[in-house]
Short mmCIF file of C-alpha atoms and ligand atoms in Angstrom, two decimals:
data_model
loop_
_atom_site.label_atom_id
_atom_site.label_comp_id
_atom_site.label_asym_id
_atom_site.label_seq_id
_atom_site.Cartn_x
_atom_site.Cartn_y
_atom_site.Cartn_z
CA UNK A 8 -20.73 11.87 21.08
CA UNK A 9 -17.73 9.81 21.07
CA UNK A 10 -16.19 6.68 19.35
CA UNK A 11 -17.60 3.81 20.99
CA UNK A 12 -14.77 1.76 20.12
CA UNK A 13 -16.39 -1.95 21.51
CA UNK A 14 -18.95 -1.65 19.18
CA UNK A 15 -17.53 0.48 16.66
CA UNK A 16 -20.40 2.95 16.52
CA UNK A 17 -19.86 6.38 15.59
CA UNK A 18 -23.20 7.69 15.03
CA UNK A 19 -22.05 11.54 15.88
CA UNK A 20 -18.91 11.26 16.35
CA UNK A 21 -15.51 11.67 13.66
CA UNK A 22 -13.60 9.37 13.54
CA UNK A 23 -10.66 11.42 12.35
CA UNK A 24 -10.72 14.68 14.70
CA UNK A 25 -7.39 16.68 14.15
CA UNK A 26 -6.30 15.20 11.14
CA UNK A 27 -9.16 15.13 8.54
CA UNK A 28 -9.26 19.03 9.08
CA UNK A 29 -12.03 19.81 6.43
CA UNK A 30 -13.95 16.87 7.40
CA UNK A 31 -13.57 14.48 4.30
CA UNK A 32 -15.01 11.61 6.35
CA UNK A 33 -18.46 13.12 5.87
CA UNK A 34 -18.46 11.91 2.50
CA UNK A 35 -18.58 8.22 4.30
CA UNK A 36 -22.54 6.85 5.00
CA UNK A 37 -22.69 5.67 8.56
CA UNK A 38 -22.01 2.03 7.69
CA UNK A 39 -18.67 2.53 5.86
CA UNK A 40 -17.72 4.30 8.94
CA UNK A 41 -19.03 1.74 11.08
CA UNK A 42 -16.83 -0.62 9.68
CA UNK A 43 -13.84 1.51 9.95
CA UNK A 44 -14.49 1.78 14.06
CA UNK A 45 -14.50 -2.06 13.90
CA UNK A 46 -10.93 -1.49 12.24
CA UNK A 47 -10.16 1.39 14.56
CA UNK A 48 -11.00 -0.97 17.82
CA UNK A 49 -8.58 -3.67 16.02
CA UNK A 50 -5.49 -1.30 15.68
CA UNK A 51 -6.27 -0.01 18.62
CA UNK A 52 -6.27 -2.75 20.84
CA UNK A 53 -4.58 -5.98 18.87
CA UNK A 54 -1.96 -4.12 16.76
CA UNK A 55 -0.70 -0.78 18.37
CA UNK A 56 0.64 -2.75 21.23
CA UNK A 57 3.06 -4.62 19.00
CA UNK A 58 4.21 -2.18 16.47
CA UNK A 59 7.78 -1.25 17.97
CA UNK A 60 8.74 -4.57 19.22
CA UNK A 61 8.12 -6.35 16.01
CA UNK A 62 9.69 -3.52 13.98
CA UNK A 63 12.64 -3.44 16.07
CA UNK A 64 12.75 -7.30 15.54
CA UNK A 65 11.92 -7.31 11.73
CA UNK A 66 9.61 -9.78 11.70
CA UNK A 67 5.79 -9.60 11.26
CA UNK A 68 3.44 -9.88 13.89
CA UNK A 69 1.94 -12.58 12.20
CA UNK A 70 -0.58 -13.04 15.20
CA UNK A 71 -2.51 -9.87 13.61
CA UNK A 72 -3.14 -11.35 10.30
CA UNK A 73 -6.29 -14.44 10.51
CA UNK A 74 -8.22 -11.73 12.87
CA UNK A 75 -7.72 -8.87 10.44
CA UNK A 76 -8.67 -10.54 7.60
CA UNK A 77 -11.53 -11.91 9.89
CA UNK A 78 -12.72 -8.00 10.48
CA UNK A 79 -14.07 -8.71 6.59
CA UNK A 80 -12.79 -5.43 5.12
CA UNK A 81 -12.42 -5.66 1.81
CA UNK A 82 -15.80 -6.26 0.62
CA UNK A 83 -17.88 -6.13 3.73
CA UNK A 84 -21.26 -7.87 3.42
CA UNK A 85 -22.65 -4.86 5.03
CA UNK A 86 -21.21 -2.29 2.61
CA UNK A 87 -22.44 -4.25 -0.36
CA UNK A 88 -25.18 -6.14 0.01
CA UNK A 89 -23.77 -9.55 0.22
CA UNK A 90 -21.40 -9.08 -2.32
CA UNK A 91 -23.75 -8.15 -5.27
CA UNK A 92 -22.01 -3.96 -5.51
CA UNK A 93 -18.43 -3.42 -4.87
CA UNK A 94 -17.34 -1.43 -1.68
CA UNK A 95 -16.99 1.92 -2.80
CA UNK A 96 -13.65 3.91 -3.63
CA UNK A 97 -13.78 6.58 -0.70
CA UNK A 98 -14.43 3.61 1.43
CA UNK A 99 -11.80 1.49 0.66
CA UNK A 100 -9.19 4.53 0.60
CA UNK A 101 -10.22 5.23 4.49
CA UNK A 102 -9.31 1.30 4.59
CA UNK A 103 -5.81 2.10 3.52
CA UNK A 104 -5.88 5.50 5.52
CA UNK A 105 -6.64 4.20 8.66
CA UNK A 106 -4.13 0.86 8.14
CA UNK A 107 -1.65 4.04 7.35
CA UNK A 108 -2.22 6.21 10.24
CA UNK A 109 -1.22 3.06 12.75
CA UNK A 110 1.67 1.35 10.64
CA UNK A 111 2.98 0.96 7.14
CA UNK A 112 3.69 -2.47 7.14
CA UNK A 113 0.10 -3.63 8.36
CA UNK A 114 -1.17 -1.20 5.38
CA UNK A 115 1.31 -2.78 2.62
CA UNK A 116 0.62 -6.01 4.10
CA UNK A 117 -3.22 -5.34 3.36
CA UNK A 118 -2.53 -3.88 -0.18
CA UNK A 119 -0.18 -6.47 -1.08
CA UNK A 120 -3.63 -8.79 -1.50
CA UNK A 121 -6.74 -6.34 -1.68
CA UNK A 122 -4.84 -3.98 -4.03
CA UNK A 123 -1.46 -5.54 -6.17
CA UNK A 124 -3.05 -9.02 -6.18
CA UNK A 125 -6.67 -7.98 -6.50
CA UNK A 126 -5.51 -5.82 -9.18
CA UNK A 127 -3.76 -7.83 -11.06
CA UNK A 128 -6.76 -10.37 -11.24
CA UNK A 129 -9.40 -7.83 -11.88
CA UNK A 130 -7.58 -6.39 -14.94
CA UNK A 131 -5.60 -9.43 -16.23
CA UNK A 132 -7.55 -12.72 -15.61
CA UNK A 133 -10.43 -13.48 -17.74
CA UNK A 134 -13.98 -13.52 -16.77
CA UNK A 135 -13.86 -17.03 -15.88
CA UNK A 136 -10.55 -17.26 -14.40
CA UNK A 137 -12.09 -14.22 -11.77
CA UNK A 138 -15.08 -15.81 -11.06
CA UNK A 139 -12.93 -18.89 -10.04
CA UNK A 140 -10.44 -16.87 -8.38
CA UNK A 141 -12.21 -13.39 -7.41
CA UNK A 142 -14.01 -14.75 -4.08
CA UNK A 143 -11.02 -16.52 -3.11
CA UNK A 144 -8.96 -13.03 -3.15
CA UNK A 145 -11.43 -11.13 -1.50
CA UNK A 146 -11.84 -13.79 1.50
CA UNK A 147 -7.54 -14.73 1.49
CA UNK A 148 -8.34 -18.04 0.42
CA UNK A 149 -6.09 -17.52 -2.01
CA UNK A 150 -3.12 -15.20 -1.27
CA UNK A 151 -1.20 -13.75 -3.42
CA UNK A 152 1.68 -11.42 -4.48
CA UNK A 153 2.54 -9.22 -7.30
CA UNK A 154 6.21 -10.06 -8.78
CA UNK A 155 7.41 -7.47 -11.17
CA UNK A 156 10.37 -5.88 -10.21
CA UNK A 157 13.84 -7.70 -10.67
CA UNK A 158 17.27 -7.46 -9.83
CA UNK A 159 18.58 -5.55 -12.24
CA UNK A 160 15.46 -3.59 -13.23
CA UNK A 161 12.95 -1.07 -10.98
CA UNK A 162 12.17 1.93 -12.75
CA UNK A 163 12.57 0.83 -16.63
CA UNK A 164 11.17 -3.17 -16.00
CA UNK A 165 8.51 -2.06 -18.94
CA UNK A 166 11.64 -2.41 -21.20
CA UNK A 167 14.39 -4.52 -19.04
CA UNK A 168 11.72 -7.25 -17.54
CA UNK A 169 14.22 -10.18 -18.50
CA UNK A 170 12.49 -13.23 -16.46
CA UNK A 171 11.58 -15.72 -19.79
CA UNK A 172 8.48 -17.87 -20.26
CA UNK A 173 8.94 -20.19 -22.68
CA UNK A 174 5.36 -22.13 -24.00
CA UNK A 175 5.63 -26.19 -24.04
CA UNK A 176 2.08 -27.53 -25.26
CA UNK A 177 -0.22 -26.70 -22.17
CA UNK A 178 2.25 -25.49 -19.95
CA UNK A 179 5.01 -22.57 -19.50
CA UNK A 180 8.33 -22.61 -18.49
CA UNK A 181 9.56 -19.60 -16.52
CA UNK A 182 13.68 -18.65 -15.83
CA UNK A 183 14.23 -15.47 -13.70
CA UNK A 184 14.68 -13.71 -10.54
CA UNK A 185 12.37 -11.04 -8.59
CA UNK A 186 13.59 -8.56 -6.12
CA UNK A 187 11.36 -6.92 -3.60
CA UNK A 188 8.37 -8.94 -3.57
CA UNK A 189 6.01 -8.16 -0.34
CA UNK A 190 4.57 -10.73 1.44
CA UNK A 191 5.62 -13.78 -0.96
CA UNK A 192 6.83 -15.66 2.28
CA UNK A 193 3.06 -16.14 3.13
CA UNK A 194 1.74 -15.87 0.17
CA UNK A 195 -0.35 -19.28 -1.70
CA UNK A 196 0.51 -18.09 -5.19
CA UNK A 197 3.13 -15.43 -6.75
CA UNK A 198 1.88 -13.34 -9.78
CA UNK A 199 4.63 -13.16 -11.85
CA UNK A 200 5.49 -11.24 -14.85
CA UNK A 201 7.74 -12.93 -17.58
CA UNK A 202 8.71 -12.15 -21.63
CA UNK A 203 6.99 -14.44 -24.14
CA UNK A 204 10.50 -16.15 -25.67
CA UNK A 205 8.18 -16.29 -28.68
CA UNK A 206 6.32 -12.70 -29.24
CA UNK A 207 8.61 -10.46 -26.85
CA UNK A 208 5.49 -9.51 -24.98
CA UNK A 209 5.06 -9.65 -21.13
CA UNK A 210 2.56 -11.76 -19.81
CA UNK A 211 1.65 -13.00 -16.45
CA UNK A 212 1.35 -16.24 -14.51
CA UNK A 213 -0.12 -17.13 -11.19
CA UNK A 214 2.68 -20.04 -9.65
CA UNK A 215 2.33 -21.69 -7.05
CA UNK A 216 5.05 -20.43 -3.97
CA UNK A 217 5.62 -24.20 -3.36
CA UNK A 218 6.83 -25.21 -6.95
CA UNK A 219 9.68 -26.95 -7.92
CA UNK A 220 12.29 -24.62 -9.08
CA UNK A 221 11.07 -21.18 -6.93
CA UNK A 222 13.36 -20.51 -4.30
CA UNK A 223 12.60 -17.36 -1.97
CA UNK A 224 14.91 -15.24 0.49
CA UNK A 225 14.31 -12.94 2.92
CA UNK A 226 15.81 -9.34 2.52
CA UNK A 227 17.37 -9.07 5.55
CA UNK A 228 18.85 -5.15 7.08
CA UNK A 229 16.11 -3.19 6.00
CA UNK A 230 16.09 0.26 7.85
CA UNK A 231 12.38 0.88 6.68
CA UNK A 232 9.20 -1.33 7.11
CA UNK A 233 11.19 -3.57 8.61
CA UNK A 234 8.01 -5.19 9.63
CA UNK A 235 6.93 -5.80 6.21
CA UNK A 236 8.93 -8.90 4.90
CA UNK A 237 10.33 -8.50 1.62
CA UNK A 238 11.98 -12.10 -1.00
CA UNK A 239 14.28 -12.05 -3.35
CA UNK A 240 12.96 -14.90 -5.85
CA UNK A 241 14.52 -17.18 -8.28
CA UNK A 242 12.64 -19.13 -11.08
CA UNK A 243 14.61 -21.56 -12.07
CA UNK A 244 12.77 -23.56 -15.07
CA UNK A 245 9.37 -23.41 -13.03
CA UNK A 246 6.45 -25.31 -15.01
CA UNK A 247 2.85 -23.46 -15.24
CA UNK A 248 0.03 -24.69 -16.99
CA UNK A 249 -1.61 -22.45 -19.14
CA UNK A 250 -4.74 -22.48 -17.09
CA UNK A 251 -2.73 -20.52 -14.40
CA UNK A 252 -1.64 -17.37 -17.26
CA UNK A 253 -3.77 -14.79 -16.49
CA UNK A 254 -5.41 -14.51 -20.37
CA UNK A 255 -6.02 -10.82 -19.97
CA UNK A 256 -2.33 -9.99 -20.12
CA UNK A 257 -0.37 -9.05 -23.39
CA UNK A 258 1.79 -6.87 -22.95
CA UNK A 259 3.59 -4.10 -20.92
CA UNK A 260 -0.20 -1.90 -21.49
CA UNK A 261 -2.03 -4.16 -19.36
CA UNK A 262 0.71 -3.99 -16.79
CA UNK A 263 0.67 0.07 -16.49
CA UNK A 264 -3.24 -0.43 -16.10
CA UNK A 265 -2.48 -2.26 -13.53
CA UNK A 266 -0.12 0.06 -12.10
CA UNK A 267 -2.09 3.50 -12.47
CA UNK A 268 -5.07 1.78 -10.32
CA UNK A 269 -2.37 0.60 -7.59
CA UNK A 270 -0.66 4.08 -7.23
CA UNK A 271 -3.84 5.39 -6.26
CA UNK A 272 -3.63 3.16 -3.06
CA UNK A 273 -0.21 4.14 -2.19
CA UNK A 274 -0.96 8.17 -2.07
CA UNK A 275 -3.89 6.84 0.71
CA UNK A 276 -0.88 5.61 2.61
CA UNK A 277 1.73 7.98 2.15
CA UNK A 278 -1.08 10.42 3.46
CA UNK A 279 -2.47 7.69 6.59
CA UNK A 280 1.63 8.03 7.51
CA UNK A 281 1.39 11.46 7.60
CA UNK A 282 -1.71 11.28 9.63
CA UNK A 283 -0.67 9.06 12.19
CA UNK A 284 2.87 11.23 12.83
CA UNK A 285 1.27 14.23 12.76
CA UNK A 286 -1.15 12.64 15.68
CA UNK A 287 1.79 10.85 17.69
CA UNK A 288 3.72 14.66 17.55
CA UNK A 289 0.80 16.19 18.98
CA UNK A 290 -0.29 14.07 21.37
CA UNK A 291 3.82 14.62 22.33
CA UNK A 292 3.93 18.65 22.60
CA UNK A 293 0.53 18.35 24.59
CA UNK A 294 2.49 16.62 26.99
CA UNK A 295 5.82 17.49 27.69
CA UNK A 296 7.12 20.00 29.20
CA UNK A 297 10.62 22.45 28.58
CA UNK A 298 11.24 25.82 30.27
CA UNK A 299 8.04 25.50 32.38
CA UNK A 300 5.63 25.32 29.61
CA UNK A 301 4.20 22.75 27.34
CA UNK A 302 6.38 22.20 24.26
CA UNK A 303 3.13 22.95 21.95
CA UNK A 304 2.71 26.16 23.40
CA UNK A 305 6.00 27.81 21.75
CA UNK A 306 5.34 29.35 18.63
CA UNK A 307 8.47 27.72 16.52
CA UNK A 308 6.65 24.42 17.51
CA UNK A 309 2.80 25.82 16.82
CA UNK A 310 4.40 26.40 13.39
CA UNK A 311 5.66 23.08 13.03
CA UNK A 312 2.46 21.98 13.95
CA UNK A 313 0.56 24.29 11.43
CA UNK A 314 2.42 22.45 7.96
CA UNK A 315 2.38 19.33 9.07
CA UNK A 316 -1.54 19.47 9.55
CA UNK A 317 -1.36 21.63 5.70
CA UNK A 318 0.63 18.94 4.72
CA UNK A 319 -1.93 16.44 5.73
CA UNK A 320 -5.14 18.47 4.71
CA UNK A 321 -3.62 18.90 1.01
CA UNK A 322 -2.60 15.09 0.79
CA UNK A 323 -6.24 14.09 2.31
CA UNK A 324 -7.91 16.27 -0.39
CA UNK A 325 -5.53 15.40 -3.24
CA UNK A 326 -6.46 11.39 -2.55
CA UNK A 327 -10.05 11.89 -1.92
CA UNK A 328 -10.84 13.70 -5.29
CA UNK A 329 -8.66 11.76 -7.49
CA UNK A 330 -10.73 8.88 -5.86
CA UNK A 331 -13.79 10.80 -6.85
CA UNK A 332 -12.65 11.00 -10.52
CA UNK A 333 -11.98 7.32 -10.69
CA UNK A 334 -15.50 6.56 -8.99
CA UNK A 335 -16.37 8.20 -12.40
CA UNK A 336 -14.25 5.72 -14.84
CA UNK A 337 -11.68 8.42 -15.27
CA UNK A 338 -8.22 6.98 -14.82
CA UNK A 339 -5.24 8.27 -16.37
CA UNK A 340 -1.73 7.42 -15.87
CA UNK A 341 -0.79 10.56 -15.18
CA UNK A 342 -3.50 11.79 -12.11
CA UNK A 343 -2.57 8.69 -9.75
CA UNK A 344 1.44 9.37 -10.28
CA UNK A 345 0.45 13.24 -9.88
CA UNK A 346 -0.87 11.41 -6.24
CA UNK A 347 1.74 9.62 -5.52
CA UNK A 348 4.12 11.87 -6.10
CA UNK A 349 2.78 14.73 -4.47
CA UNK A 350 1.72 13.22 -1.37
CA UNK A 351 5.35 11.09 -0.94
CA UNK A 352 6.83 14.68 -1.14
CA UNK A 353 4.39 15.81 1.36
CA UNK A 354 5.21 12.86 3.52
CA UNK A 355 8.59 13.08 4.06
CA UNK A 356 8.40 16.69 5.26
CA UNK A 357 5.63 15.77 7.72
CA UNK A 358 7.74 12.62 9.17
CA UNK A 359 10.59 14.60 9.54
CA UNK A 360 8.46 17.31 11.43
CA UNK A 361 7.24 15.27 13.38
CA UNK A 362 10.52 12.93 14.39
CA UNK A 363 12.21 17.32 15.29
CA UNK A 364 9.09 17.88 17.33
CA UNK A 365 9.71 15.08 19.17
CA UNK A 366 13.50 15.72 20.05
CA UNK A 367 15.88 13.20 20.74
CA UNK A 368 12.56 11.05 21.99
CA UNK A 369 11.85 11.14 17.87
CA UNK A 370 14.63 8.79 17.24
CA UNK A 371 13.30 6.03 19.67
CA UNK A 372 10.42 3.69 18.50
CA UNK A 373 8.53 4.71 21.90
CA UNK A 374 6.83 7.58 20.34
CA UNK A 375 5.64 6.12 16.77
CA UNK A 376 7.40 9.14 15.27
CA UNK A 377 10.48 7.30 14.52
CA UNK A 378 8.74 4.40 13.15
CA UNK A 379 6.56 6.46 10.70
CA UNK A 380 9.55 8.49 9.65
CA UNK A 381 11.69 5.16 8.71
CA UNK A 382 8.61 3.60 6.97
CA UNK A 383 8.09 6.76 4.73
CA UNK A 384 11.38 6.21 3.00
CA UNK A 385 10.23 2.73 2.28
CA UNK A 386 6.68 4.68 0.24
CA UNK A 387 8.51 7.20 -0.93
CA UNK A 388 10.40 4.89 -3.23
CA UNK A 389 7.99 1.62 -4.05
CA UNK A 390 5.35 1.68 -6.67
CA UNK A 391 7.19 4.48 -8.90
CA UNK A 392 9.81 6.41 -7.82
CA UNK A 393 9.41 10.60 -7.42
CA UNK A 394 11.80 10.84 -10.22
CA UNK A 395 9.35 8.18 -12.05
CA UNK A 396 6.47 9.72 -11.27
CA UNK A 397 7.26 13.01 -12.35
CA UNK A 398 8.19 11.75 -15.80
CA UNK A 399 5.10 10.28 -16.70
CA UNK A 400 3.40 13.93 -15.40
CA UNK A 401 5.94 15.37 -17.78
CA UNK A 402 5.21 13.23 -21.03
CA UNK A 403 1.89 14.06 -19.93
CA UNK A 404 2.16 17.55 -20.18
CA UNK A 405 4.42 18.05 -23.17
CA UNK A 406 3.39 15.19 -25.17
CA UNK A 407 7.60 14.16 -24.78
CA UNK A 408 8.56 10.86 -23.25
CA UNK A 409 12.15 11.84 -21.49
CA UNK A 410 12.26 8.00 -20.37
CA UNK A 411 15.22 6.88 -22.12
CA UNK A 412 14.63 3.49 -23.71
P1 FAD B 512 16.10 2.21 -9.51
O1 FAD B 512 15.17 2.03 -10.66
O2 FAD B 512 17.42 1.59 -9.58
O3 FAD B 512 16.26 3.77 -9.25
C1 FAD B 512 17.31 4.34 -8.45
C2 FAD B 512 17.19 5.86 -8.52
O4 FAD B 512 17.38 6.30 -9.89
C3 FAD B 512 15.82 6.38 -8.10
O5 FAD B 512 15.96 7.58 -7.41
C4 FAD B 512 15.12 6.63 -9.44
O6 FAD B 512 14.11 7.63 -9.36
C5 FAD B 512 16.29 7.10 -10.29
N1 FAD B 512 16.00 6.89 -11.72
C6 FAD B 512 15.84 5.73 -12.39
N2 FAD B 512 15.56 5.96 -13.69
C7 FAD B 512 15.54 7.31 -13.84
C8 FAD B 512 15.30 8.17 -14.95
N3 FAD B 512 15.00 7.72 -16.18
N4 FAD B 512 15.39 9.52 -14.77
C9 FAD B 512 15.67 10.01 -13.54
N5 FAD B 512 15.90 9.24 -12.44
C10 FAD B 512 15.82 7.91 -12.60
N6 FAD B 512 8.09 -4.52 -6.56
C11 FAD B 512 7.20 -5.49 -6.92
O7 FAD B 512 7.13 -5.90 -8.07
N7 FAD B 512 6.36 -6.03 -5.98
C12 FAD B 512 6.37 -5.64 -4.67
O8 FAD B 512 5.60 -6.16 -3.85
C13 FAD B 512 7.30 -4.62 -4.28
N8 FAD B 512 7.36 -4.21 -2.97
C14 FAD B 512 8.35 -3.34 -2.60
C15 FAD B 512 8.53 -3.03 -1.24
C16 FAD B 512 9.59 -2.23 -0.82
C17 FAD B 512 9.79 -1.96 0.63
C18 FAD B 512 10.45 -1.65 -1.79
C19 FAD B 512 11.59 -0.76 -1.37
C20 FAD B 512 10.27 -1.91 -3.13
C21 FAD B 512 9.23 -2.75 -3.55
N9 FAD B 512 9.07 -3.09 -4.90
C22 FAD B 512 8.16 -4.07 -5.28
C23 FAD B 512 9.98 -2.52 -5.91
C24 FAD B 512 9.77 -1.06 -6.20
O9 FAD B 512 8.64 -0.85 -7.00
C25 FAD B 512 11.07 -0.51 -6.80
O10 FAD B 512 12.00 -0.43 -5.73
C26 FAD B 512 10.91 0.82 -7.47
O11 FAD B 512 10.17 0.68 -8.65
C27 FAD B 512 12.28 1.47 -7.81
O12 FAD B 512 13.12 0.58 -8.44
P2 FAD B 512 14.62 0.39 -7.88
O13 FAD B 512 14.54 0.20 -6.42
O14 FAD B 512 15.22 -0.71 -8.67
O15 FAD B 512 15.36 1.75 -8.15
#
């Protein structure tokens, strides 16, 4: 049987043929994959139409967002019994994977709110600030961004984070700048990460994007997600009542919790990228033709073909059981940047197989390779760096930070 993609029933049929190689969509139930056809259909139909004329413009097609978050994907009523159990893990890494295997920008778009933002509310808000906020985040009443990095700090902000927040009775004053920050253009509210003047410690703040003193702009020249719209941000004595600190924040420790559960979600899309250039290259060499024969019929290109879909298969595996050990409460620092690391690696070899596969057709955004092989570079360096990542393996192994501050 095959996808019925109108409906989105796939009652015998995968949903991921060539690339799920071992067939780790089996351990979906026929309603979680359900709901992925419905996302399937979407992409499909709605989104894969647009993808290289909005990247080549650098804008977002912002057309795609009301009826994606309309699909209901982050906690589908379906999945969990009108909201009462959370979507599972496996689930909601599929989610990423199959936002990943069409484009990287509609996937980071889709993290920035049901993974940064949704983090940083289920780990640092209090129980009644997330049973205000919670529903709100899960049906983009409320969107929101995650604003850590800064200018002059990416890989050490645990130790450089300079923006200030200075307490005045009920309310905080905040003096800063934030580089990077996906989505804030569109977002409702900006989760931002300051110093306590008073105790040195970082804390957090939800501010509204409208407030006086915030002033966003664009990144402009980006040669990688240029779909994905990135702000610089200045905070320039913004007021926040204390209401709006998220209460379960006190330190830099509640920030790497929050990190550790959001790496996780970018090793699902370093590995969906990988998925969908290792389709777009086949789907090529099945086609065209050189010296009489079908390019996928030469063996220098079957071999191509061959560690690209290892490439895959080992990322696929590596994501699905670390998400099986954090269905179990374990999560350490060290497995999810053991993830992203390893799959980023992964990735870039696969996009660049790919993009040579393709020939001089893999440098134009007709083919998808092109686009997937910009995008990676994008993955490759947000939400801990390689070099990052393999330090905290390291300190995990010998016991020996080799950070340096
Ligand atoms: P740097 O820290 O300046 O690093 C430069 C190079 O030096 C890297 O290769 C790094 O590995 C290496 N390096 C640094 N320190 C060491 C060391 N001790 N040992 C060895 N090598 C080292 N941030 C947010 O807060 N919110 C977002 O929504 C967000 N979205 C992003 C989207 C995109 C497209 C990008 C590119 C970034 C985004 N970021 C976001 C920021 C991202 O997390 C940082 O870019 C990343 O942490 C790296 O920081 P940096 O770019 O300042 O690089």
């Amino acid at each position: 049987m095959s996808l019925d993609t109108d409906t989105g029933t796939v009652a015998a049929a995968r949903l991921y043929g060539a690339c799920d190689y071992y067939d780790a969509e089996s351990l979906l139930t026929e309603d979680e994959r359900r709901v992925l056809g419905r996302l399937r259909n979407f992409l499909d139909r709605e989104a894969q139409p647009l993808l290289a004329d909005y990247w080549e413009r650098g804008e977002f097609p912002t057309q795609l967002a009301q009826p994606l978050i309309d699909l209901d994907l982050m906690e589908p009523a379906e999945l969990t019994g009108a909201k009462s159990s959370p979507a599972r893990g496996i689930y909601q890494g599929f989610r990423i994977f199959e936002l990943a295997r069409t484009d990287a920008s509609l996937a980071t778009w889709y993290t920035s709110q049901a993974g940064l933002f949704r983090t940083a509310i289920r780990v640092g808000a209090s129980p009644e600030q997330q049973a205000e906020w919670m529903p709100k985040v899960i049906d983009f009443s409320l969107k929101g961004v995650f604003s850590l990095t800064e200018p002059d700090s990416g890989s050490d902000i645990a130790g450089g984070l300079s923006t200030t927040a200075r307490r005045e009775r009920d309310s905080w004053v905040l003096d800063g700048a934030k580089r990077w920050i996906g989505g804030a253009v569109s977002a409702d509210v900006l989760a931002v990460f300051a110093r306590d003047q008073a105790d040195g410690q970082v804390k957090a703040f939800l501010v509204d994007r409208e407030a006086d003193g915030v002033t966003l702009e664009k990144i402009h020249g980006k040669t990688a997600l240029r779909m994905m719209q990135n702000a610089h941000i200045t905070l320039d004595g913004v007021r926040v009542p204390e209401s709006r600190r998220l209460h379960n924040v006190n330190s830099f420790k509640d920030v790497a919790a929050m990190l550790r559960a959001m790496r996780s979600d970018v090793a699902w899309i370093a590995t969906g990228i990988q998925a969908g250039a290792f389709e777009a290259a086949l789907r090529y060499v099945t086609e065209r033709t050189q010296f009489g024969r079908r390019l996928g019929s030469f063996q220098l290109v079957q071999e191509k073909l061959a560690r690209m879909l290892g490439n895959v298969t080992s990322s696929l595996s590596l994501v699905v059981r670390l998400t099986e050990q954090q269905a179990r409460g374990i999560y350490r620092d060290q497995d999810s940047a053991l993830a992203k690391m390893q799959t980023s690696l992964l990735m870039r070899e696969t996009v660049a197989l790919a993009r040579e596969v393709v020939g001089g057709n893999g440098i134009t955004l007709e083919t998808d390779v092109a686009r997937f092989h910009a995008d990676a570079e994008a993955v490759y360096s947000y939400e801990g760096t390689h070099d990052i990542n393999a330090l905290i393996i390291g300190r995990a192994l010998t016991g020996e930070s080799a950070f340096t501050r």
